[in-house]
Structures are given as C-alpha cells and as structure tokens.
Coordinates of C-alpha atoms in Angstrom, one line a residue:
M1 CA 112.6 105.4 128.6
A2 CA 115.6 107.4 129.5
A3 CA 116.5 110.3 127.2
G4 CA 119.2 109.3 124.7
S5 CA 119.0 105.6 125.4
E6 CA 119.3 103.1 122.6
P7 CA 116.0 101.6 121.4
S8 CA 115.5 98.0 122.6
E9 CA 115.0 95.2 120.3
E10 CA 111.5 94.7 121.9
L11 CA 110.6 98.3 121.1
V12 CA 111.7 98.0 117.4
A13 CA 109.8 94.7 117.1
L14 CA 106.7 96.5 118.5
A15 CA 107.1 99.4 116.0
A16 CA 107.4 96.8 113.2
E17 CA 104.1 95.3 114.3
A18 CA 102.4 98.7 114.5
Y19 CA 103.6 99.5 110.9
V20 CA 102.1 96.2 109.6
Y21 CA 98.9 96.8 111.6
G22 CA 98.4 100.4 110.8
Y23 CA 99.7 100.6 107.2
P24 CA 96.3 99.9 105.6
L25 CA 94.7 102.8 107.5
V26 CA 97.4 105.2 106.5
R27 CA 97.6 104.1 102.9
G28 CA 93.9 104.0 102.5
L29 CA 93.2 107.4 104.0
S30 CA 96.2 109.0 102.3
T31 CA 94.6 107.9 99.1
V32 CA 91.2 109.3 100.2
E33 CA 93.1 112.6 100.6
D34 CA 94.6 112.3 97.2
F35 CA 91.3 111.6 95.5
M36 CA 89.7 114.7 97.1
Q37 CA 92.7 117.1 96.6
E38 CA 94.4 116.1 93.3
G39 CA 92.5 113.2 91.9
V40 CA 94.0 109.8 91.2
G41 CA 95.0 108.5 87.7
S42 CA 92.4 109.8 85.2
L43 CA 89.8 110.5 88.0
A44 CA 89.5 114.2 88.8
P45 CA 89.4 115.4 92.4
A46 CA 86.0 115.4 94.1
P47 CA 85.0 116.5 97.6
F48 CA 83.3 114.3 100.2
N49 CA 79.9 112.9 99.2
H50 CA 80.3 113.4 95.5
F51 CA 81.2 110.8 92.7
A52 CA 84.2 111.2 90.5
H53 CA 83.6 109.3 87.2
D54 CA 86.2 108.2 84.8
G55 CA 85.5 109.3 81.2
G56 CA 86.5 106.1 79.4
L57 CA 88.3 102.7 79.5
A58 CA 91.9 102.8 80.7
A59 CA 94.4 103.2 77.9
P60 CA 98.3 103.4 77.7
G61 CA 99.6 106.4 79.5
T62 CA 97.4 105.8 82.6
H63 CA 99.7 106.4 85.6
L64 CA 98.4 103.4 87.5
G65 CA 99.6 99.8 87.4
D66 CA 97.2 96.9 86.8
V67 CA 94.4 99.2 85.8
S68 CA 91.4 97.2 84.4
N69 CA 90.4 97.6 80.7
D70 CA 87.0 96.0 81.4
T71 CA 85.3 98.4 83.6
V72 CA 85.0 102.2 84.0
L73 CA 85.6 103.6 87.5
S74 CA 83.2 105.7 89.6
V75 CA 84.6 106.5 93.0
A76 CA 83.1 108.5 95.9
Q77 CA 84.6 109.4 99.3
L78 CA 81.8 109.5 101.9
D79 CA 81.8 111.5 105.1
L80 CA 79.1 110.3 107.5
S81 CA 80.1 112.5 110.4
G82 CA 77.0 114.8 109.7
G83 CA 74.6 111.9 109.2
P84 CA 73.5 109.3 106.8
I85 CA 73.8 109.5 103.0
R86 CA 71.1 108.4 100.5
L87 CA 72.5 106.6 97.5
H88 CA 70.6 106.2 94.3
V89 CA 71.5 103.4 91.9
P90 CA 70.2 103.1 88.3
D91 CA 68.8 100.2 86.4
T92 CA 71.6 98.8 84.4
D93 CA 69.3 96.3 82.6
G94 CA 71.3 93.2 83.5
A95 CA 74.6 94.7 82.7
Y96 CA 77.5 94.1 85.2
Y97 CA 78.3 96.7 87.8
V98 CA 79.4 96.7 91.4
L99 CA 79.6 99.3 94.1
Q100 CA 82.1 98.2 96.8
F101 CA 82.0 99.8 100.2
V102 CA 85.4 100.1 102.0
D103 CA 85.9 101.4 105.5
A104 CA 88.9 103.4 106.7
W105 CA 90.8 100.3 107.6
T106 CA 90.2 98.9 104.0
N107 CA 87.7 96.3 105.1
N108 CA 85.2 95.4 102.4
F109 CA 81.9 95.6 104.3
A110 CA 79.2 95.8 101.7
Y111 CA 78.5 95.4 98.0
L112 CA 75.8 96.5 95.6
G113 CA 75.5 95.3 92.1
R114 CA 74.7 92.5 89.8
R115 CA 76.0 89.7 92.0
A116 CA 75.0 91.1 95.3
T117 CA 71.7 92.9 94.8
G118 CA 70.8 92.7 91.1
T119 CA 70.7 95.4 88.6
G120 CA 67.4 97.2 89.3
E121 CA 67.0 100.9 90.2
G122 CA 66.7 101.8 93.9
D123 CA 67.8 103.8 96.9
W124 CA 70.0 102.8 99.8
I125 CA 70.9 104.6 103.1
V126 CA 74.5 104.5 104.1
A127 CA 74.6 105.2 107.9
P128 CA 77.4 106.2 110.3
P129 CA 78.5 104.1 113.2
G130 CA 75.9 104.1 116.0
W131 CA 73.1 105.7 113.9
A132 CA 69.8 105.1 115.6
G133 CA 67.5 106.7 113.0
S134 CA 64.5 105.3 111.2
E135 CA 64.8 103.8 107.7
P136 CA 62.9 106.1 105.3
A137 CA 60.1 104.6 103.3
G138 CA 61.0 103.5 99.7
V139 CA 64.6 102.5 100.3
H140 CA 65.9 99.0 99.7
G141 CA 67.8 99.0 103.0
V142 CA 70.5 100.4 105.2
I143 CA 74.2 99.9 104.8
D144 CA 75.8 100.3 108.3
A145 CA 79.4 101.8 108.0
P146 CA 82.0 100.7 110.5
T147 CA 83.7 104.1 110.2
S148 CA 82.6 107.6 109.5
V149 CA 84.6 107.8 106.3
V150 CA 83.9 105.3 103.6
S151 CA 85.3 104.8 100.0
V152 CA 82.8 103.7 97.5
V153 CA 84.5 102.0 94.5
G154 CA 82.3 101.6 91.6
R155 CA 83.1 99.6 88.5
I156 CA 80.8 99.5 85.5
A157 CA 81.3 97.0 82.6
C158 CA 82.1 98.6 79.3
D159 CA 82.3 96.8 76.0
G160 CA 84.6 99.3 74.4
P161 CA 84.6 103.0 73.2
D162 CA 81.2 102.5 71.4
D163 CA 79.7 101.5 74.7
M164 CA 80.7 104.6 76.6
A165 CA 77.5 106.6 75.9
R166 CA 75.5 104.0 77.8
V167 CA 78.1 104.0 80.6
R168 CA 78.1 107.8 80.9
A169 CA 74.3 107.9 81.2
L170 CA 74.4 105.3 84.0
Q171 CA 77.2 107.3 85.8
E172 CA 75.0 110.4 86.0
Q173 CA 72.4 108.4 87.8
F174 CA 74.5 107.4 90.6
T175 CA 73.7 110.1 93.1
L176 CA 74.4 111.0 96.8
T177 CA 72.3 113.2 98.9
H178 CA 72.2 114.1 102.6
L179 CA 69.4 112.4 104.5
E180 CA 69.4 114.8 107.3
P181 CA 70.7 118.4 107.9
G182 CA 74.1 118.3 109.4
T183 CA 77.7 119.6 109.2
H184 CA 80.1 117.4 107.2
R185 CA 83.9 117.4 107.1
T186 CA 85.8 118.9 104.3
G187 CA 88.9 117.0 104.9
L188 CA 90.4 114.4 107.2
P189 CA 91.8 115.1 110.7
A190 CA 95.2 116.7 110.2
P191 CA 98.5 115.4 111.7
D192 CA 100.7 117.8 113.4
N193 CA 102.9 119.6 110.8
G194 CA 105.7 119.8 113.4
V195 CA 106.4 116.1 113.4
P196 CA 109.6 115.2 111.5
E197 CA 109.1 113.5 108.2
Q198 CA 110.9 110.3 109.3
V199 CA 108.1 109.5 111.8
R200 CA 105.3 111.2 109.9
F201 CA 103.7 107.8 109.3
F202 CA 103.2 107.1 112.9
E203 CA 101.7 110.5 113.5
R204 CA 99.1 109.9 110.8
L205 CA 98.5 106.5 112.4
R206 CA 98.1 108.0 115.8
V207 CA 95.6 110.7 114.6
W208 CA 93.6 108.5 112.4
M209 CA 93.5 105.6 114.7
A210 CA 91.9 107.8 117.2
D211 CA 89.3 109.2 114.8
F212 CA 88.4 106.0 113.1
P213 CA 88.4 103.2 115.7
P214 CA 88.5 99.7 114.4
A215 CA 86.4 96.7 115.6
V216 CA 86.5 95.9 119.3
A217 CA 88.9 93.0 119.0
D218 CA 91.3 95.1 117.1
C219 CA 91.2 97.9 119.6
A220 CA 92.3 95.2 122.2
Y221 CA 95.3 94.3 120.0
Q222 CA 96.3 97.9 119.4
D223 CA 96.5 98.6 123.1
R224 CA 99.9 96.9 123.0
F225 CA 101.2 100.0 121.1
Q226 CA 101.1 102.2 124.2
P227 CA 104.9 102.2 124.6
L228 CA 105.1 103.7 121.2
E229 CA 102.9 106.6 122.3
L230 CA 100.5 105.7 119.5
L231 CA 97.5 106.0 121.9
E232 CA 98.4 109.4 123.1
E233 CA 95.6 112.0 122.6
G234 CA 96.0 115.8 122.2
P235 CA 99.4 117.3 121.1
S236 CA 101.6 115.0 119.2
P237 CA 104.2 113.2 121.3
Y238 CA 106.4 113.0 118.2
V239 CA 107.2 116.7 117.8
R240 CA 110.0 116.5 120.4
A241 CA 110.2 112.7 120.8
D242 CA 113.0 110.9 122.7
P243 CA 115.7 110.0 120.1
A244 CA 115.6 106.5 121.2
L245 CA 111.8 106.3 120.5
V246 CA 112.5 107.9 117.0
G247 CA 115.1 105.3 116.3
A248 CA 112.8 102.5 117.3
L249 CA 110.0 103.9 115.1
V250 CA 112.3 104.4 112.0
E251 CA 113.9 100.9 112.4
G252 CA 110.6 99.4 113.0
M253 CA 109.0 101.0 110.1
A254 CA 111.9 99.6 107.8
Q255 CA 111.4 96.1 109.2
G256 CA 107.6 96.3 108.9
R257 CA 107.8 97.4 105.3
A258 CA 110.3 94.6 104.5
R259 CA 107.9 92.1 106.0
V260 CA 104.9 93.4 103.9
E261 CA 107.1 93.3 100.7
A262 CA 108.2 89.7 101.4
A263 CA 104.7 88.5 102.1
G264 CA 103.6 90.2 98.8
R265 CA 105.8 88.2 96.7
G266 CA 103.7 85.1 97.6
G267 CA 100.1 84.4 96.6
G268 CA 97.9 81.5 95.9
A269 CA 98.9 79.1 93.2
N270 CA 96.8 77.8 90.3
G271 CA 97.8 75.6 87.4
G272 CA 100.1 76.7 84.6
G273 CA 102.2 79.0 86.6
W274 CA 99.3 81.4 87.4
R275 CA 99.0 83.2 90.8
T276 CA 95.6 84.1 92.1
D277 CA 94.2 86.5 94.7
T278 CA 91.1 84.6 95.6
H279 CA 91.5 85.1 99.4
L280 CA 93.6 88.2 99.5
F281 CA 90.7 90.3 101.0
D282 CA 89.5 87.9 103.6
Y283 CA 90.9 90.0 106.4
N284 CA 87.5 91.5 107.3
L285 CA 86.4 89.4 110.3
D286 CA 83.8 91.6 112.0
R287 CA 81.6 93.7 109.7
F288 CA 79.4 92.0 107.1
G289 CA 76.8 94.1 105.4
V290 CA 74.6 93.9 102.3
G291 CA 76.2 91.7 99.6
T292 CA 79.0 90.2 101.7
I293 CA 79.3 86.5 102.7
D294 CA 79.6 85.9 106.3
S295 CA 81.2 82.4 106.2
P296 CA 84.4 80.8 107.5
E297 CA 85.4 80.2 103.9
W298 CA 85.9 84.0 103.5
K299 CA 87.6 84.8 106.9
I300 CA 91.2 84.3 107.8
A301 CA 91.1 82.2 111.0
D302 CA 94.0 83.9 112.7
R303 CA 93.2 87.5 113.5
E304 CA 96.8 88.6 114.0
A305 CA 97.8 86.9 110.7
S306 CA 95.1 88.8 109.0
Y307 CA 96.9 92.1 109.7
L308 CA 99.8 91.1 107.4
V309 CA 97.4 90.0 104.7
R310 CA 95.6 93.2 104.9
A311 CA 98.8 95.2 104.6
V312 CA 99.8 93.2 101.5
A313 CA 96.4 93.9 100.0
A314 CA 96.7 97.6 100.8
S315 CA 100.2 97.7 99.3
G316 CA 99.6 95.9 96.0
A317 CA 95.8 96.0 95.4
L318 CA 94.2 98.7 97.4
W319 CA 90.4 98.6 97.4
G320 CA 90.3 95.3 95.6
S321 CA 87.2 93.1 96.0
H322 CA 86.5 89.8 97.7
G323 CA 87.2 86.7 95.5
Y324 CA 83.5 86.0 95.3
E325 CA 83.0 89.3 93.4
A326 CA 86.0 88.9 91.1
V327 CA 89.2 86.9 90.9
H328 CA 92.4 88.1 89.3
A329 CA 95.2 85.6 88.2
H330 CA 98.5 86.6 86.7
T331 CA 101.6 84.9 85.4
F332 CA 105.1 85.9 84.3
R333 CA 106.1 82.6 82.8
D334 CA 105.2 80.1 80.1
A335 CA 104.5 76.4 80.5
D336 CA 108.2 75.6 80.6
G337 CA 108.9 78.2 83.3
H338 CA 110.5 80.7 81.1
R339 CA 109.8 84.5 81.4
L340 CA 107.1 85.7 79.0
N341 CA 108.8 88.0 76.4
G342 CA 107.8 89.7 73.3
A343 CA 110.7 88.0 71.4
H344 CA 108.5 85.0 71.3
A345 CA 104.9 84.2 70.3
Y346 CA 102.6 82.3 72.7
V347 CA 99.1 80.7 72.8
L348 CA 96.6 80.4 75.6
R349 CA 94.1 77.6 74.8
F350 CA 90.9 77.3 76.7
E351 CA 89.3 73.9 76.1
Q352 CA 86.1 75.3 77.9
P353 CA 85.3 78.9 78.8
P354 CA 86.4 79.9 82.3
P355 CA 83.5 79.4 84.7
V356 CA 82.0 82.9 85.4
G357 CA 78.6 84.3 86.2
A358 CA 79.4 87.6 84.4
F359 CA 82.4 87.8 82.0
W360 CA 86.2 87.1 81.8
S361 CA 89.1 88.8 80.1
V362 CA 92.9 88.7 79.7
T363 CA 94.7 92.0 79.8
M364 CA 98.3 92.6 78.7
Y365 CA 100.7 94.6 81.0
D366 CA 104.4 95.4 80.6
V367 CA 107.0 94.6 83.2
P368 CA 108.0 96.0 85.7
D369 CA 105.5 98.8 85.7
H370 CA 102.4 96.7 84.9
R371 CA 100.9 99.2 82.6
L372 CA 98.9 98.7 79.4
V373 CA 101.0 98.3 76.3
E374 CA 100.4 100.7 73.4
N375 CA 99.9 98.9 70.1
A376 CA 98.7 99.6 66.6
A377 CA 95.6 97.4 67.0
D378 CA 94.4 99.5 70.0
R379 CA 93.6 96.3 71.8
Y380 CA 94.6 96.0 75.5
A381 CA 92.4 93.1 76.6
I382 CA 90.6 90.2 75.0
G383 CA 87.8 88.0 76.4
D384 CA 84.4 86.6 76.0
R385 CA 82.9 90.1 75.1
T386 CA 85.5 90.7 72.3
P387 CA 83.6 90.7 69.0
G388 CA 84.8 88.4 66.2
L389 CA 86.5 85.7 68.2
V390 CA 87.1 82.6 66.3
R391 CA 86.5 79.2 68.1
A392 CA 87.5 75.8 67.0
D393 CA 85.0 73.3 65.8
D394 CA 85.2 71.6 69.3
G395 CA 84.3 74.9 71.0
S396 CA 87.9 75.6 72.4
L397 CA 89.3 79.1 72.1
T398 CA 93.0 79.8 71.4
L399 CA 94.3 83.3 72.2
H400 CA 97.5 84.4 70.5
L401 CA 99.8 86.6 72.6
S402 CA 102.6 88.1 70.5
R403 CA 104.4 91.3 69.5
E404 CA 103.5 90.8 65.8
R405 CA 100.0 90.3 64.4
P406 CA 99.5 86.7 63.3
A407 CA 99.3 86.2 59.5
D408 CA 96.5 83.6 59.8
P409 CA 93.1 85.5 59.9
A410 CA 91.7 83.3 62.6
A411 CA 94.7 83.8 64.8
A412 CA 94.6 87.5 64.2
A413 CA 91.1 87.7 65.3
N414 CA 92.1 86.1 68.6
W415 CA 95.3 88.3 69.0
L416 CA 96.3 90.1 72.2
P417 CA 99.3 92.4 71.4
A418 CA 102.4 92.0 73.6
P419 CA 105.3 94.4 74.1
D420 CA 108.9 94.1 73.0
G421 CA 110.2 92.9 76.4
D422 CA 108.9 91.0 79.3
F423 CA 105.2 90.9 79.9
R424 CA 102.5 89.9 82.3
P425 CA 99.0 88.8 81.3
V426 CA 96.2 89.1 83.9
L427 CA 93.1 87.0 83.7
R428 CA 90.0 88.6 85.4
L429 CA 87.0 86.5 86.2
Y430 CA 83.9 88.4 87.2
Q431 CA 81.4 86.6 89.4
P432 CA 83.7 83.5 89.4
G433 CA 82.1 80.1 89.5
R434 CA 82.4 77.6 92.3
A435 CA 85.2 75.7 90.4
V436 CA 87.3 78.9 90.5
L437 CA 86.6 79.6 94.1
D438 CA 87.3 76.0 95.4
G439 CA 90.5 75.8 93.2
S440 CA 89.3 72.8 91.0
Y441 CA 89.4 75.0 87.9
E442 CA 92.9 75.0 86.5
I443 CA 93.9 77.9 84.3
P444 CA 95.7 76.7 81.3
A445 CA 99.4 77.5 80.9
V446 CA 100.7 80.0 78.4
E447 CA 102.6 77.9 75.8
R448 CA 105.2 79.1 73.4
G449 CA 103.7 78.9 69.9

C-alpha cells in the first residue's frame, strides 16, 4: 500500500470482518484482565488459578446489568501455561450449581454441575492444549482446554440471605491446585504501549490471536486478515502504521461495531412478546468436552455466520451458558404491545409451571440500564422457590407486577415490585425442559391488570 493513499473499500470491509471475528477474544480477555486487576462488579480481584467468590445475592447498586438474583457467582481465571490444574468440587446434596468453562475465544467447552455431572464431590483435571500426561488416580476425568487461559464461571443457587451460610461453605470447597511443578503467568501477553489508542483494539487482537490460536478451521479464516497486518509477529506494525491502513482500521471498526449492535437487536421470538436466547451460544463448533452436547441442534450450521453471533453474545451476554443449561427470556411490552411501565399494574399468569429440571424465576430490571430495582419489600425476583406463593384452586399461578403493593393479601404474596418508569422482566429457566428448547412452550404474555 502506498504511503498516504486512501484506504480502499475492500480494506475497510476486511477490517470490519476482522472486528466482528476478533471482538469476542478482545472483549473476553480484557474482562479477564479486569477480574485479576480490579475485580468486576461485587467480585474482588483474584490472580490466576484462584477463585473470587461473591459474598451474597445481587442487589440494587450492583454496577452490572442483567445480573441474576438467583445464583451467587464464583469465578476463576485459569492459566494452564505451566501445566494442568486440579479442580475440587464439593457435594451440594442435590442443590443446583454449574461450573462453566470458557476458552479465550468465549467458546463454552465444558460444564460441571447438577445437569452435566451431578452434585457429588470429586476432582477434575483441567489440562492445557496438547497435554500428554497421565490422568491421576482418583479423579473423575480430564477437561481438555482449547486455550491456555480459561475462565471458569460458577453459579450456585441461593434461596435468599438466610441461605448464604450454606453457599459460603460450598464456595470454600471449590479449590484449584497445580498438578505439576511449573511456571505460570501472572498476566496476559501485553500489547505494545506505543500503539495509538484509535487502533489499540487491533493491536490487542494481533497479540492475543497469536498467543491463543483458535480451532484449525478458524485459523484458515483469519489468514484473510494478512493485509491488515494482524498476522505480523514481533514488534507491532501499528506503532508507525501507514495512515491509509489506520484509516481502514478505524472505519472498519466503526462498521463492525454497528453490525454487531444491529444484530444484537434481534433474538429468537417466543409467545407473548418475549425474546429468548436459546441458541445465542451455539457458535462453538469444534471443542466439546464434559457436559456439552455435540449435536447439530446446538451448532450454527454456517461457520462464518457464527462469528457474528459470537460477537453479539460477547457484547450483550459475555460468558452466558448454552440454552440446554439455562434459557433467559425478556420482554419490554405487554400483551397489547405497549411498553411496560410502572404507571400501570400487570399480571403474569402461568396456567402450568414452566417446564424446568431445576427452577425458574422472574427478575425485575429497570430500563435502559437493566439493573435491579430498589424497593421497600426487598424483593427483586420471584419464582418457584419463593416462599408463600399463593396458587389458585386449579393450580395456576398469577404474578403481580406493579409499583405499589397489591391490597389483596394473595396478590401481595405473589408481588414483584416494579419501578416508576419503564421496566423489563426477565424469565430464567434453569435446566429447561424439552418444550422450552424446541419452542413448543409458549411463555404467557404480561397483561395489564
């Protein structure tokens, strides 16, 4: 490319493709760094190969959107560059939990927990790519990691503040130990600080793409980015890059970001105006370990199309789980298509309980930040574990969504407080049944009371 030349449309389009393709890697590993250096939300920072445990259920003031009020988080960032890690899990006595294993490209490649492996006590080995060691005696199995850095996202069901003592006791029993002597990283490979901020995204992508190679088929795809100098090794090509290349990268990043945002406004439809995420995490096409389902039903058929889905998931639901582990559905509108707003009272009537193998809940969030809503009742979610729910004689359950507490005692028992303005309820289905997964279960609409 001649110095000072204008970027071609082809180069800008290639940069947009590279942004969509590489955004999950950069977003995911940037979050890994945040976890280790500063902590995220209410989780304190923790170094590689140590768990950070949340101290309670999420509450108003949590600086994260769409945070669950059903489970308590335990998160660990694993570095396997020095060898395998031995993971111990406790006996939860049938109670729901999941440990979700996510590689550097945000692929969910293994699960432990109630659905996947049961709730008994045991040890597992998490092994780095290419490990040829022997499985130690007394372990349940080996989890082969696709990349040498792995995020373990743990969620333990909690039935409220009075249940936290049990949860804390379980958290202390999730342990990580080195299987072999070795030298482990203390941080991620560092991009060149001399790269201008406007193209820092592509520098992170260049460095991390080299250190955490994807599946072979993806490597073949990313070879197309050679004209962007993303495959250059050694000193960064972006410190003194040709202005035309910089222009292509900047414009391509803007176009790629717009593409991801536009795709994120879609989503699978269910009845009653609800939008579901059942297949948002089906972009893993290559690595299927313990607890995953290696089936066409859970794979996006078009590999290139999967890159955009993966970017959408990383943007709006980073480290979310496959639909067969949990399904989330949300709505902004009532049965007549009007925005849900605290100026009105609403009902959500379940003729039959949602079909789940574990439990379900409805959580209230404000708009547009999607955060929990402070209320005098100190109730932020309601579901089948909520004590004192009142069901009708026919077994149906009617939830009341309103700003003010209903005067009727039965309605008050089934009350989920709403904020003053617009709001957005989220229905979470843990271990969803087949009717949820095949779409035959229709979530009832929210109706104005």
